[in-house]
Amino acid sequence: MRLRRRDQLATAGMLEMRDRRAHLAVADERTQGRSLMTRKVLVVYATKAGATAGIATAIGAELRRGGHEVDVCEATGVGPIAKYDVVIVGSAIYMRRWRPEAVDFLRKHVHELRDRQVWLFHSGPVGPDKDQAQAMPRKVARLARKIGATPATTFAGRLEPETAKGFLAKHIAQGNLAADSREWLRIADWANDISSAISAVEHTP
Ligand SMILES: Cc1cc2nc3c(=O)[nH]c(=O)nc-3n(C[C@H](O)[C@H](O)[C@H](O)COP(=O)(O)O)c2cc1C
């Protein structure tokens, strides 16, 4: 999915700042005689109008900057996941539900995901509601428990007339909820925390 120009600029600005921080952190590890472990990471997302794709792309970029090998895939197009150490799964929320393809992905791979480090996120609240954490739908919560994943992190989403899909979405996007509320620095911080957590540090003599 192609990012809009504004998304690209926001992501680029965010990445430039993060780039500098990531390089400093890596340099710091090196000067202390330690090396960071590279992990294979899969970021899976389910979207209707593209906002969650942008978030997944930003997460992937941040993890790459942390030195990891990352693939970012739409939930409908994911191949075998055996080669990945870490899987991050995110979905847009509609009517308090995850997109069915994200739920199908979790269900289909539940056993393999149990053996991997898994993080979940969802993208939903916009405008005045943007800071309201959203509960995981019951089905997703049940799957998360089976997998052993912590509850999904909520990221603010986007609902705008130009990108809204469907009659209801276009109608709501005319009102006071309409906004691109995605918080790129918060998203990058979250990805950066994961990046650090999965980089097992090896001490060299
Ligand atoms: C009809 C409709 C229902 C929505 N329901 C919810 C909801 O239950 N909870 C929520 O947090 N956001 C809800 N949203 C906001 C979307 O989740 C938000 O716009 C999201 O970022 C869209 O992601 P996408 O562009 O990846 O599809 C809804 C939006 C629409 C148009």
JSON list of C-alpha atoms and ligand atoms in Angstrom, two decimals:
[
{"chain": "A", "resi": 1, "resn": "MET", "atom": "CA", "xyz": [0.00, 0.00, 0.00]},
{"chain": "A", "resi": 2, "resn": "ARG", "atom": "CA", "xyz": [1.42, 3.42, -0.95]},
{"chain": "A", "resi": 3, "resn": "LEU", "atom": "CA", "xyz": [1.83, 6.04, 1.74]},
{"chain": "A", "resi": 4, "resn": "ARG", "atom": "CA", "xyz": [0.45, 9.50, 1.08]},
{"chain": "A", "resi": 5, "resn": "ARG", "atom": "CA", "xyz": [2.93, 12.37, 0.74]},
{"chain": "A", "resi": 6, "resn": "ARG", "atom": "CA", "xyz": [2.09, 13.73, 4.20]},
{"chain": "A", "resi": 7, "resn": "ASP", "atom": "CA", "xyz": [2.62, 10.31, 5.77]},
{"chain": "A", "resi": 8, "resn": "GLN", "atom": "CA", "xyz": [5.93, 9.98, 3.98]},
{"chain": "A", "resi": 9, "resn": "LEU", "atom": "CA", "xyz": [7.11, 13.35, 5.27]},
{"chain": "A", "resi": 10, "resn": "ALA", "atom": "CA", "xyz": [5.98, 12.63, 8.81]},
{"chain": "A", "resi": 11, "resn": "THR", "atom": "CA", "xyz": [7.68, 9.25, 8.72]},
{"chain": "A", "resi": 12, "resn": "ALA", "atom": "CA", "xyz": [10.85, 10.66, 7.16]},
{"chain": "A", "resi": 13, "resn": "GLY", "atom": "CA", "xyz": [11.14, 13.43, 9.78]},
{"chain": "A", "resi": 14, "resn": "MET", "atom": "CA", "xyz": [10.54, 10.98, 12.58]},
{"chain": "A", "resi": 15, "resn": "LEU", "atom": "CA", "xyz": [13.06, 8.54, 11.18]},
{"chain": "A", "resi": 16, "resn": "GLU", "atom": "CA", "xyz": [15.76, 11.16, 10.80]},
{"chain": "A", "resi": 17, "resn": "MET", "atom": "CA", "xyz": [15.53, 11.97, 14.53]},
{"chain": "A", "resi": 18, "resn": "ARG", "atom": "CA", "xyz": [15.35, 8.33, 15.51]},
{"chain": "A", "resi": 19, "resn": "ASP", "atom": "CA", "xyz": [18.23, 7.45, 13.20]},
{"chain": "A", "resi": 20, "resn": "ARG", "atom": "CA", "xyz": [20.58, 9.64, 15.17]},
{"chain": "A", "resi": 21, "resn": "ARG", "atom": "CA", "xyz": [19.42, 8.16, 18.48]},
{"chain": "A", "resi": 22, "resn": "ALA", "atom": "CA", "xyz": [19.70, 4.57, 17.23]},
{"chain": "A", "resi": 23, "resn": "HIS", "atom": "CA", "xyz": [23.21, 5.14, 15.92]},
{"chain": "A", "resi": 24, "resn": "LEU", "atom": "CA", "xyz": [24.28, 6.65, 19.23]},
{"chain": "A", "resi": 25, "resn": "ALA", "atom": "CA", "xyz": [22.85, 3.67, 21.11]},
{"chain": "A", "resi": 26, "resn": "VAL", "atom": "CA", "xyz": [24.62, 1.16, 18.86]},
{"chain": "A", "resi": 27, "resn": "ALA", "atom": "CA", "xyz": [27.89, 3.10, 19.10]},
{"chain": "A", "resi": 28, "resn": "ASP", "atom": "CA", "xyz": [27.50, 3.11, 22.87]},
{"chain": "A", "resi": 29, "resn": "GLU", "atom": "CA", "xyz": [27.08, -0.69, 22.96]},
{"chain": "A", "resi": 30, "resn": "ARG", "atom": "CA", "xyz": [30.14, -1.14, 20.74]},
{"chain": "A", "resi": 31, "resn": "THR", "atom": "CA", "xyz": [32.38, 1.09, 22.85]},
{"chain": "A", "resi": 32, "resn": "GLN", "atom": "CA", "xyz": [31.36, -0.95, 25.87]},
{"chain": "A", "resi": 33, "resn": "GLY", "atom": "CA", "xyz": [32.56, -4.12, 24.13]},
{"chain": "A", "resi": 34, "resn": "ARG", "atom": "CA", "xyz": [29.13, -5.60, 23.50]},
{"chain": "A", "resi": 35, "resn": "SER", "atom": "CA", "xyz": [27.41, -6.63, 20.29]},
{"chain": "A", "resi": 36, "resn": "LEU", "atom": "CA", "xyz": [23.70, -6.68, 19.55]},
{"chain": "A", "resi": 37, "resn": "MET", "atom": "CA", "xyz": [21.87, -9.76, 18.28]},
{"chain": "A", "resi": 38, "resn": "THR", "atom": "CA", "xyz": [20.04, -9.41, 14.96]},
{"chain": "A", "resi": 39, "resn": "ARG", "atom": "CA", "xyz": [16.55, -10.92, 14.91]},
{"chain": "A", "resi": 40, "resn": "LYS", "atom": "CA", "xyz": [14.25, -11.81, 12.04]},
{"chain": "A", "resi": 41, "resn": "VAL", "atom": "CA", "xyz": [11.07, -9.84, 12.55]},
{"chain": "A", "resi": 42, "resn": "LEU", "atom": "CA", "xyz": [7.72, -10.06, 10.78]},
{"chain": "A", "resi": 43, "resn": "VAL", "atom": "CA", "xyz": [5.31, -7.14, 11.04]},
{"chain": "A", "resi": 44, "resn": "VAL", "atom": "CA", "xyz": [1.80, -8.19, 9.96]},
{"chain": "A", "resi": 45, "resn": "TYR", "atom": "CA", "xyz": [-1.00, -5.68, 9.55]},
{"chain": "A", "resi": 46, "resn": "ALA", "atom": "CA", "xyz": [-4.66, -5.56, 8.56]},
{"chain": "A", "resi": 47, "resn": "THR", "atom": "CA", "xyz": [-6.11, -2.34, 7.21]},
{"chain": "A", "resi": 48, "resn": "LYS", "atom": "CA", "xyz": [-9.13, -1.02, 5.40]},
{"chain": "A", "resi": 49, "resn": "ALA", "atom": "CA", "xyz": [-8.15, 2.56, 4.62]},
{"chain": "A", "resi": 50, "resn": "GLY", "atom": "CA", "xyz": [-4.35, 2.47, 4.90]},
{"chain": "A", "resi": 51, "resn": "ALA", "atom": "CA", "xyz": [-3.69, 4.07, 8.30]},
{"chain": "A", "resi": 52, "resn": "THR", "atom": "CA", "xyz": [-2.55, 0.83, 9.92]},
{"chain": "A", "resi": 53, "resn": "ALA", "atom": "CA", "xyz": [-0.30, 0.07, 6.95]},
{"chain": "A", "resi": 54, "resn": "GLY", "atom": "CA", "xyz": [1.50, 3.37, 7.64]},
{"chain": "A", "resi": 55, "resn": "ILE", "atom": "CA", "xyz": [1.94, 2.45, 11.30]},
{"chain": "A", "resi": 56, "resn": "ALA", "atom": "CA", "xyz": [3.27, -1.02, 10.41]},
{"chain": "A", "resi": 57, "resn": "THR", "atom": "CA", "xyz": [5.73, 0.51, 7.94]},
{"chain": "A", "resi": 58, "resn": "ALA", "atom": "CA", "xyz": [7.01, 2.95, 10.58]},
{"chain": "A", "resi": 59, "resn": "ILE", "atom": "CA", "xyz": [7.44, 0.10, 13.11]},
{"chain": "A", "resi": 60, "resn": "GLY", "atom": "CA", "xyz": [9.34, -1.93, 10.53]},
{"chain": "A", "resi": 61, "resn": "ALA", "atom": "CA", "xyz": [11.63, 0.99, 9.69]},
{"chain": "A", "resi": 62, "resn": "GLU", "atom": "CA", "xyz": [12.45, 1.56, 13.35]},
{"chain": "A", "resi": 63, "resn": "LEU", "atom": "CA", "xyz": [13.31, -2.10, 13.90]},
{"chain": "A", "resi": 64, "resn": "ARG", "atom": "CA", "xyz": [15.55, -2.07, 10.82]},
{"chain": "A", "resi": 65, "resn": "ARG", "atom": "CA", "xyz": [17.36, 0.90, 12.31]},
{"chain": "A", "resi": 66, "resn": "GLY", "atom": "CA", "xyz": [17.85, -1.21, 15.41]},
{"chain": "A", "resi": 67, "resn": "GLY", "atom": "CA", "xyz": [19.77, -3.68, 13.21]},
{"chain": "A", "resi": 68, "resn": "HIS", "atom": "CA", "xyz": [17.06, -6.30, 12.70]},
{"chain": "A", "resi": 69, "resn": "GLU", "atom": "CA", "xyz": [15.93, -8.04, 9.50]},
{"chain": "A", "resi": 70, "resn": "VAL", "atom": "CA", "xyz": [12.33, -7.03, 8.98]},
{"chain": "A", "resi": 71, "resn": "ASP", "atom": "CA", "xyz": [9.50, -7.95, 6.62]},
{"chain": "A", "resi": 72, "resn": "VAL", "atom": "CA", "xyz": [6.28, -5.93, 6.69]},
{"chain": "A", "resi": 73, "resn": "CYS", "atom": "CA", "xyz": [3.30, -7.82, 5.19]},
{"chain": "A", "resi": 74, "resn": "GLU", "atom": "CA", "xyz": [-0.43, -7.39, 4.86]},
{"chain": "A", "resi": 75, "resn": "ALA", "atom": "CA", "xyz": [-2.19, -10.18, 6.79]},
{"chain": "A", "resi": 76, "resn": "THR", "atom": "CA", "xyz": [-3.73, -11.64, 3.64]},
{"chain": "A", "resi": 77, "resn": "GLY", "atom": "CA", "xyz": [-0.34, -12.08, 1.95]},
{"chain": "A", "resi": 78, "resn": "VAL", "atom": "CA", "xyz": [1.82, -13.68, 4.64]},
{"chain": "A", "resi": 79, "resn": "GLY", "atom": "CA", "xyz": [3.77, -16.81, 3.71]},
{"chain": "A", "resi": 80, "resn": "PRO", "atom": "CA", "xyz": [5.32, -19.32, 6.13]},
{"chain": "A", "resi": 81, "resn": "ILE", "atom": "CA", "xyz": [6.42, -17.74, 9.40]},
{"chain": "A", "resi": 82, "resn": "ALA", "atom": "CA", "xyz": [8.87, -20.43, 10.54]},
{"chain": "A", "resi": 83, "resn": "LYS", "atom": "CA", "xyz": [11.94, -18.28, 9.79]},
{"chain": "A", "resi": 84, "resn": "TYR", "atom": "CA", "xyz": [10.91, -15.40, 12.08]},
{"chain": "A", "resi": 85, "resn": "ASP", "atom": "CA", "xyz": [12.02, -15.01, 15.71]},
{"chain": "A", "resi": 86, "resn": "VAL", "atom": "CA", "xyz": [9.61, -12.17, 16.45]},
{"chain": "A", "resi": 87, "resn": "VAL", "atom": "CA", "xyz": [6.14, -11.39, 15.11]},
{"chain": "A", "resi": 88, "resn": "ILE", "atom": "CA", "xyz": [4.28, -8.09, 15.53]},
{"chain": "A", "resi": 89, "resn": "VAL", "atom": "CA", "xyz": [0.60, -8.11, 14.56]},
{"chain": "A", "resi": 90, "resn": "GLY", "atom": "CA", "xyz": [-1.57, -5.02, 14.18]},
{"chain": "A", "resi": 91, "resn": "SER", "atom": "CA", "xyz": [-5.10, -4.35, 13.02]},
{"chain": "A", "resi": 92, "resn": "ALA", "atom": "CA", "xyz": [-7.40, -1.42, 12.44]},
{"chain": "A", "resi": 93, "resn": "ILE", "atom": "CA", "xyz": [-10.42, -1.46, 14.76]},
{"chain": "A", "resi": 94, "resn": "TYR", "atom": "CA", "xyz": [-13.90, -1.14, 13.28]},
{"chain": "A", "resi": 95, "resn": "MET", "atom": "CA", "xyz": [-16.97, -1.35, 15.49]},
{"chain": "A", "resi": 96, "resn": "ARG", "atom": "CA", "xyz": [-14.77, -2.59, 18.34]},
{"chain": "A", "resi": 97, "resn": "ARG", "atom": "CA", "xyz": [-13.54, -5.48, 16.22]},
{"chain": "A", "resi": 98, "resn": "TRP", "atom": "CA", "xyz": [-10.24, -6.33, 14.57]},
{"chain": "A", "resi": 99, "resn": "ARG", "atom": "CA", "xyz": [-10.19, -6.87, 10.83]},
{"chain": "A", "resi": 100, "resn": "PRO", "atom": "CA", "xyz": [-11.04, -10.53, 10.16]},
{"chain": "A", "resi": 101, "resn": "GLU", "atom": "CA", "xyz": [-7.80, -11.18, 8.27]},
{"chain": "A", "resi": 102, "resn": "ALA", "atom": "CA", "xyz": [-5.73, -10.25, 11.36]},
{"chain": "A", "resi": 103, "resn": "VAL", "atom": "CA", "xyz": [-7.83, -12.57, 13.55]},
{"chain": "A", "resi": 104, "resn": "ASP", "atom": "CA", "xyz": [-7.46, -15.33, 10.92]},
{"chain": "A", "resi": 105, "resn": "PHE", "atom": "CA", "xyz": [-3.69, -14.84, 10.94]},
{"chain": "A", "resi": 106, "resn": "LEU", "atom": "CA", "xyz": [-3.53, -15.25, 14.74]},
{"chain": "A", "resi": 107, "resn": "ARG", "atom": "CA", "xyz": [-5.83, -18.27, 14.64]},
{"chain": "A", "resi": 108, "resn": "LYS", "atom": "CA", "xyz": [-3.99, -19.98, 11.77]},
{"chain": "A", "resi": 109, "resn": "HIS", "atom": "CA", "xyz": [-0.56, -19.55, 13.37]},
{"chain": "A", "resi": 110, "resn": "VAL", "atom": "CA", "xyz": [-1.48, -19.86, 17.03]},
{"chain": "A", "resi": 111, "resn": "HIS", "atom": "CA", "xyz": [0.89, -22.79, 17.70]},
{"chain": "A", "resi": 112, "resn": "GLU", "atom": "CA", "xyz": [3.88, -21.27, 15.90]},
{"chain": "A", "resi": 113, "resn": "LEU", "atom": "CA", "xyz": [3.25, -17.94, 17.60]},
{"chain": "A", "resi": 114, "resn": "ARG", "atom": "CA", "xyz": [3.42, -19.59, 21.03]},
{"chain": "A", "resi": 115, "resn": "ASP", "atom": "CA", "xyz": [7.08, -20.35, 20.33]},
{"chain": "A", "resi": 116, "resn": "ARG", "atom": "CA", "xyz": [7.91, -16.79, 19.29]},
{"chain": "A", "resi": 117, "resn": "GLN", "atom": "CA", "xyz": [8.04, -13.36, 20.83]},
{"chain": "A", "resi": 118, "resn": "VAL", "atom": "CA", "xyz": [4.79, -11.68, 19.83]},
{"chain": "A", "resi": 119, "resn": "TRP", "atom": "CA", "xyz": [3.58, -8.10, 20.19]},
{"chain": "A", "resi": 120, "resn": "LEU", "atom": "CA", "xyz": [0.13, -6.81, 19.26]},
{"chain": "A", "resi": 121, "resn": "PHE", "atom": "CA", "xyz": [-1.18, -3.35, 18.43]},
{"chain": "A", "resi": 122, "resn": "HIS", "atom": "CA", "xyz": [-4.36, -1.84, 17.11]},
{"chain": "A", "resi": 123, "resn": "SER", "atom": "CA", "xyz": [-5.13, 1.46, 15.45]},
{"chain": "A", "resi": 124, "resn": "GLY", "atom": "CA", "xyz": [-8.43, 3.17, 16.13]},
{"chain": "A", "resi": 125, "resn": "PRO", "atom": "CA", "xyz": [-9.28, 6.26, 18.14]},
{"chain": "A", "resi": 126, "resn": "VAL", "atom": "CA", "xyz": [-9.15, 9.57, 16.30]},
{"chain": "A", "resi": 127, "resn": "GLY", "atom": "CA", "xyz": [-9.70, 13.27, 16.97]},
{"chain": "A", "resi": 128, "resn": "PRO", "atom": "CA", "xyz": [-10.93, 14.13, 20.47]},
{"chain": "A", "resi": 129, "resn": "ASP", "atom": "CA", "xyz": [-10.93, 10.40, 21.42]},
{"chain": "A", "resi": 130, "resn": "LYS", "atom": "CA", "xyz": [-7.40, 9.75, 20.23]},
{"chain": "A", "resi": 131, "resn": "ASP", "atom": "CA", "xyz": [-5.94, 9.00, 23.69]},
{"chain": "A", "resi": 132, "resn": "GLN", "atom": "CA", "xyz": [-8.54, 6.41, 24.67]},
{"chain": "A", "resi": 133, "resn": "ALA", "atom": "CA", "xyz": [-6.97, 2.97, 24.92]},
{"chain": "A", "resi": 134, "resn": "GLN", "atom": "CA", "xyz": [-9.17, 0.38, 23.23]},
{"chain": "A", "resi": 135, "resn": "ALA", "atom": "CA", "xyz": [-9.96, -3.01, 24.72]},
{"chain": "A", "resi": 136, "resn": "MET", "atom": "CA", "xyz": [-9.01, -6.06, 22.71]},
{"chain": "A", "resi": 137, "resn": "PRO", "atom": "CA", "xyz": [-12.04, -7.74, 21.17]},
{"chain": "A", "resi": 138, "resn": "ARG", "atom": "CA", "xyz": [-12.88, -10.91, 23.10]},
{"chain": "A", "resi": 139, "resn": "LYS", "atom": "CA", "xyz": [-11.79, -13.25, 20.29]},
{"chain": "A", "resi": 140, "resn": "VAL", "atom": "CA", "xyz": [-8.44, -11.49, 20.01]},
{"chain": "A", "resi": 141, "resn": "ALA", "atom": "CA", "xyz": [-7.94, -11.49, 23.79]},
{"chain": "A", "resi": 142, "resn": "ARG", "atom": "CA", "xyz": [-8.54, -15.25, 23.86]},
{"chain": "A", "resi": 143, "resn": "LEU", "atom": "CA", "xyz": [-6.00, -15.82, 21.08]},
{"chain": "A", "resi": 144, "resn": "ALA", "atom": "CA", "xyz": [-3.49, -13.49, 22.77]},
{"chain": "A", "resi": 145, "resn": "ARG", "atom": "CA", "xyz": [-3.77, -15.54, 25.96]},
{"chain": "A", "resi": 146, "resn": "LYS", "atom": "CA", "xyz": [-3.20, -18.78, 24.03]},
{"chain": "A", "resi": 147, "resn": "ILE", "atom": "CA", "xyz": [-0.15, -17.28, 22.35]},
{"chain": "A", "resi": 148, "resn": "GLY", "atom": "CA", "xyz": [1.16, -15.76, 25.55]},
{"chain": "A", "resi": 149, "resn": "ALA", "atom": "CA", "xyz": [1.21, -12.22, 24.15]},
{"chain": "A", "resi": 150, "resn": "THR", "atom": "CA", "xyz": [0.66, -9.14, 26.29]},
{"chain": "A", "resi": 151, "resn": "PRO", "atom": "CA", "xyz": [-2.49, -7.06, 25.55]},
{"chain": "A", "resi": 152, "resn": "ALA", "atom": "CA", "xyz": [-2.49, -4.99, 22.37]},
{"chain": "A", "resi": 153, "resn": "THR", "atom": "CA", "xyz": [-1.14, -1.45, 22.50]},
{"chain": "A", "resi": 154, "resn": "THR", "atom": "CA", "xyz": [-3.55, 1.16, 21.18]},
{"chain": "A", "resi": 155, "resn": "PHE", "atom": "CA", "xyz": [-2.32, 3.69, 18.64]},
{"chain": "A", "resi": 156, "resn": "ALA", "atom": "CA", "xyz": [-4.44, 6.60, 17.53]},
{"chain": "A", "resi": 157, "resn": "GLY", "atom": "CA", "xyz": [-5.65, 6.20, 13.95]},
{"chain": "A", "resi": 158, "resn": "ARG", "atom": "CA", "xyz": [-6.75, 8.22, 10.96]},
{"chain": "A", "resi": 159, "resn": "LEU", "atom": "CA", "xyz": [-10.19, 9.00, 9.63]},
{"chain": "A", "resi": 160, "resn": "GLU", "atom": "CA", "xyz": [-10.26, 11.57, 6.86]},
{"chain": "A", "resi": 161, "resn": "PRO", "atom": "CA", "xyz": [-12.55, 12.23, 3.91]},
{"chain": "A", "resi": 162, "resn": "GLU", "atom": "CA", "xyz": [-9.84, 11.58, 1.30]},
{"chain": "A", "resi": 163, "resn": "THR", "atom": "CA", "xyz": [-8.98, 8.11, 2.57]},
{"chain": "A", "resi": 164, "resn": "ALA", "atom": "CA", "xyz": [-12.22, 6.93, 4.24]},
{"chain": "A", "resi": 165, "resn": "LYS", "atom": "CA", "xyz": [-13.74, 3.87, 2.58]},
{"chain": "A", "resi": 166, "resn": "GLY", "atom": "CA", "xyz": [-17.45, 3.13, 2.52]},
{"chain": "A", "resi": 167, "resn": "PHE", "atom": "CA", "xyz": [-20.55, 5.26, 3.05]},
{"chain": "A", "resi": 168, "resn": "LEU", "atom": "CA", "xyz": [-20.46, 5.25, 6.86]},
{"chain": "A", "resi": 169, "resn": "ALA", "atom": "CA", "xyz": [-16.73, 6.03, 7.08]},
{"chain": "A", "resi": 170, "resn": "LYS", "atom": "CA", "xyz": [-17.06, 8.88, 4.58]},
{"chain": "A", "resi": 171, "resn": "HIS", "atom": "CA", "xyz": [-20.03, 10.23, 6.52]},
{"chain": "A", "resi": 172, "resn": "ILE", "atom": "CA", "xyz": [-18.21, 10.12, 9.90]},
{"chain": "A", "resi": 173, "resn": "ALA", "atom": "CA", "xyz": [-15.13, 11.64, 8.28]},
{"chain": "A", "resi": 174, "resn": "GLN", "atom": "CA", "xyz": [-17.15, 14.81, 7.60]},
{"chain": "A", "resi": 175, "resn": "GLY", "atom": "CA", "xyz": [-17.67, 15.36, 11.34]},
{"chain": "A", "resi": 176, "resn": "ASN", "atom": "CA", "xyz": [-15.52, 16.47, 14.27]},
{"chain": "A", "resi": 177, "resn": "LEU", "atom": "CA", "xyz": [-13.84, 13.06, 14.56]},
{"chain": "A", "resi": 178, "resn": "ALA", "atom": "CA", "xyz": [-12.05, 13.57, 11.25]},
{"chain": "A", "resi": 179, "resn": "ALA", "atom": "CA", "xyz": [-8.29, 13.66, 11.77]},
{"chain": "A", "resi": 180, "resn": "ASP", "atom": "CA", "xyz": [-5.01, 11.97, 11.18]},
{"chain": "A", "resi": 181, "resn": "SER", "atom": "CA", "xyz": [-4.18, 11.38, 14.84]},
{"chain": "A", "resi": 182, "resn": "ARG", "atom": "CA", "xyz": [-1.31, 8.95, 14.37]},
{"chain": "A", "resi": 183, "resn": "GLU", "atom": "CA", "xyz": [1.52, 9.78, 16.75]},
{"chain": "A", "resi": 184, "resn": "TRP", "atom": "CA", "xyz": [4.73, 8.89, 14.97]},
{"chain": "A", "resi": 185, "resn": "LEU", "atom": "CA", "xyz": [7.08, 9.47, 17.88]},
{"chain": "A", "resi": 186, "resn": "ARG", "atom": "CA", "xyz": [5.00, 7.28, 20.18]},
{"chain": "A", "resi": 187, "resn": "ILE", "atom": "CA", "xyz": [4.92, 4.56, 17.53]},
{"chain": "A", "resi": 188, "resn": "ALA", "atom": "CA", "xyz": [8.69, 4.82, 17.07]},
{"chain": "A", "resi": 189, "resn": "ASP", "atom": "CA", "xyz": [9.26, 4.67, 20.84]},
{"chain": "A", "resi": 190, "resn": "TRP", "atom": "CA", "xyz": [7.17, 1.51, 21.08]},
{"chain": "A", "resi": 191, "resn": "ALA", "atom": "CA", "xyz": [9.07, -0.12, 18.21]},
{"chain": "A", "resi": 192, "resn": "ASN", "atom": "CA", "xyz": [12.35, 0.98, 19.72]},
{"chain": "A", "resi": 193, "resn": "ASP", "atom": "CA", "xyz": [11.46, -0.65, 23.05]},
{"chain": "A", "resi": 194, "resn": "ILE", "atom": "CA", "xyz": [10.74, -3.89, 21.19]},
{"chain": "A", "resi": 195, "resn": "SER", "atom": "CA", "xyz": [13.99, -3.52, 19.27]},
{"chain": "A", "resi": 196, "resn": "SER", "atom": "CA", "xyz": [15.94, -3.27, 22.53]},
{"chain": "A", "resi": 197, "resn": "ALA", "atom": "CA", "xyz": [14.01, -6.11, 24.17]},
{"chain": "A", "resi": 198, "resn": "ILE", "atom": "CA", "xyz": [14.73, -8.56, 21.35]},
{"chain": "A", "resi": 199, "resn": "SER", "atom": "CA", "xyz": [18.40, -7.61, 20.99]},
{"chain": "A", "resi": 200, "resn": "ALA", "atom": "CA", "xyz": [19.90, -10.04, 23.46]},
{"chain": "A", "resi": 201, "resn": "VAL", "atom": "CA", "xyz": [23.18, -8.42, 24.39]},
{"chain": "A", "resi": 202, "resn": "GLU", "atom": "CA", "xyz": [26.28, -10.56, 24.16]},
{"chain": "A", "resi": 203, "resn": "HIS", "atom": "CA", "xyz": [29.24, -9.63, 26.34]},
{"chain": "A", "resi": 204, "resn": "THR", "atom": "CA", "xyz": [32.59, -9.97, 24.61]},
{"chain": "A", "resi": 205, "resn": "PRO", "atom": "CA", "xyz": [35.78, -10.38, 26.66]},
{"chain": "B", "resi": 1, "resn": "LIG", "atom": "C1", "xyz": [-17.38, 2.80, 10.69]},
{"chain": "B", "resi": 1, "resn": "LIG", "atom": "C2", "xyz": [-16.18, 2.98, 11.57]},
{"chain": "B", "resi": 1, "resn": "LIG", "atom": "C3", "xyz": [-16.12, 2.33, 12.79]},
{"chain": "B", "resi": 1, "resn": "LIG", "atom": "C4", "xyz": [-15.01, 2.51, 13.63]},
{"chain": "B", "resi": 1, "resn": "LIG", "atom": "N1", "xyz": [-14.98, 1.88, 14.84]},
{"chain": "B", "resi": 1, "resn": "LIG", "atom": "C5", "xyz": [-13.94, 2.11, 15.68]},
{"chain": "B", "resi": 1, "resn": "LIG", "atom": "C6", "xyz": [-13.92, 1.50, 16.98]},
{"chain": "B", "resi": 1, "resn": "LIG", "atom": "O1", "xyz": [-14.79, 0.73, 17.36]},
{"chain": "B", "resi": 1, "resn": "LIG", "atom": "N2", "xyz": [-12.88, 1.79, 17.80]},
{"chain": "B", "resi": 1, "resn": "LIG", "atom": "C7", "xyz": [-11.87, 2.64, 17.41]},
{"chain": "B", "resi": 1, "resn": "LIG", "atom": "O2", "xyz": [-10.96, 2.89, 18.19]},
{"chain": "B", "resi": 1, "resn": "LIG", "atom": "N3", "xyz": [-11.85, 3.20, 16.17]},
{"chain": "B", "resi": 1, "resn": "LIG", "atom": "C8", "xyz": [-12.86, 2.96, 15.31]},
{"chain": "B", "resi": 1, "resn": "LIG", "atom": "N4", "xyz": [-12.87, 3.53, 14.07]},
{"chain": "B", "resi": 1, "resn": "LIG", "atom": "C9", "xyz": [-11.71, 4.34, 13.63]},
{"chain": "B", "resi": 1, "resn": "LIG", "atom": "C10", "xyz": [-10.75, 3.52, 12.76]},
{"chain": "B", "resi": 1, "resn": "LIG", "atom": "O3", "xyz": [-10.32, 2.40, 13.46]},
{"chain": "B", "resi": 1, "resn": "LIG", "atom": "C11", "xyz": [-9.53, 4.37, 12.37]},
{"chain": "B", "resi": 1, "resn": "LIG", "atom": "O4", "xyz": [-9.96, 5.27, 11.41]},
{"chain": "B", "resi": 1, "resn": "LIG", "atom": "C12", "xyz": [-8.37, 3.51, 11.90]},
{"chain": "B", "resi": 1, "resn": "LIG", "atom": "O5", "xyz": [-7.16, 4.23, 11.98]},
{"chain": "B", "resi": 1, "resn": "LIG", "atom": "C13", "xyz": [-8.58, 3.03, 10.48]},
{"chain": "B", "resi": 1, "resn": "LIG", "atom": "O6", "xyz": [-7.51, 2.19, 10.13]},
{"chain": "B", "resi": 1, "resn": "LIG", "atom": "P1", "xyz": [-7.22, 1.76, 8.62]},
{"chain": "B", "resi": 1, "resn": "LIG", "atom": "O7", "xyz": [-7.06, 3.04, 7.83]},
{"chain": "B", "resi": 1, "resn": "LIG", "atom": "O8", "xyz": [-5.96, 0.99, 8.69]},
{"chain": "B", "resi": 1, "resn": "LIG", "atom": "O9", "xyz": [-8.37, 0.96, 8.13]},
{"chain": "B", "resi": 1, "resn": "LIG", "atom": "C14", "xyz": [-13.94, 3.35, 13.22]},
{"chain": "B", "resi": 1, "resn": "LIG", "atom": "C15", "xyz": [-14.01, 3.98, 11.97]},
{"chain": "B", "resi": 1, "resn": "LIG", "atom": "C16", "xyz": [-15.11, 3.80, 11.16]},
{"chain": "B", "resi": 1, "resn": "LIG", "atom": "C17", "xyz": [-15.14, 4.50, 9.83]}
]
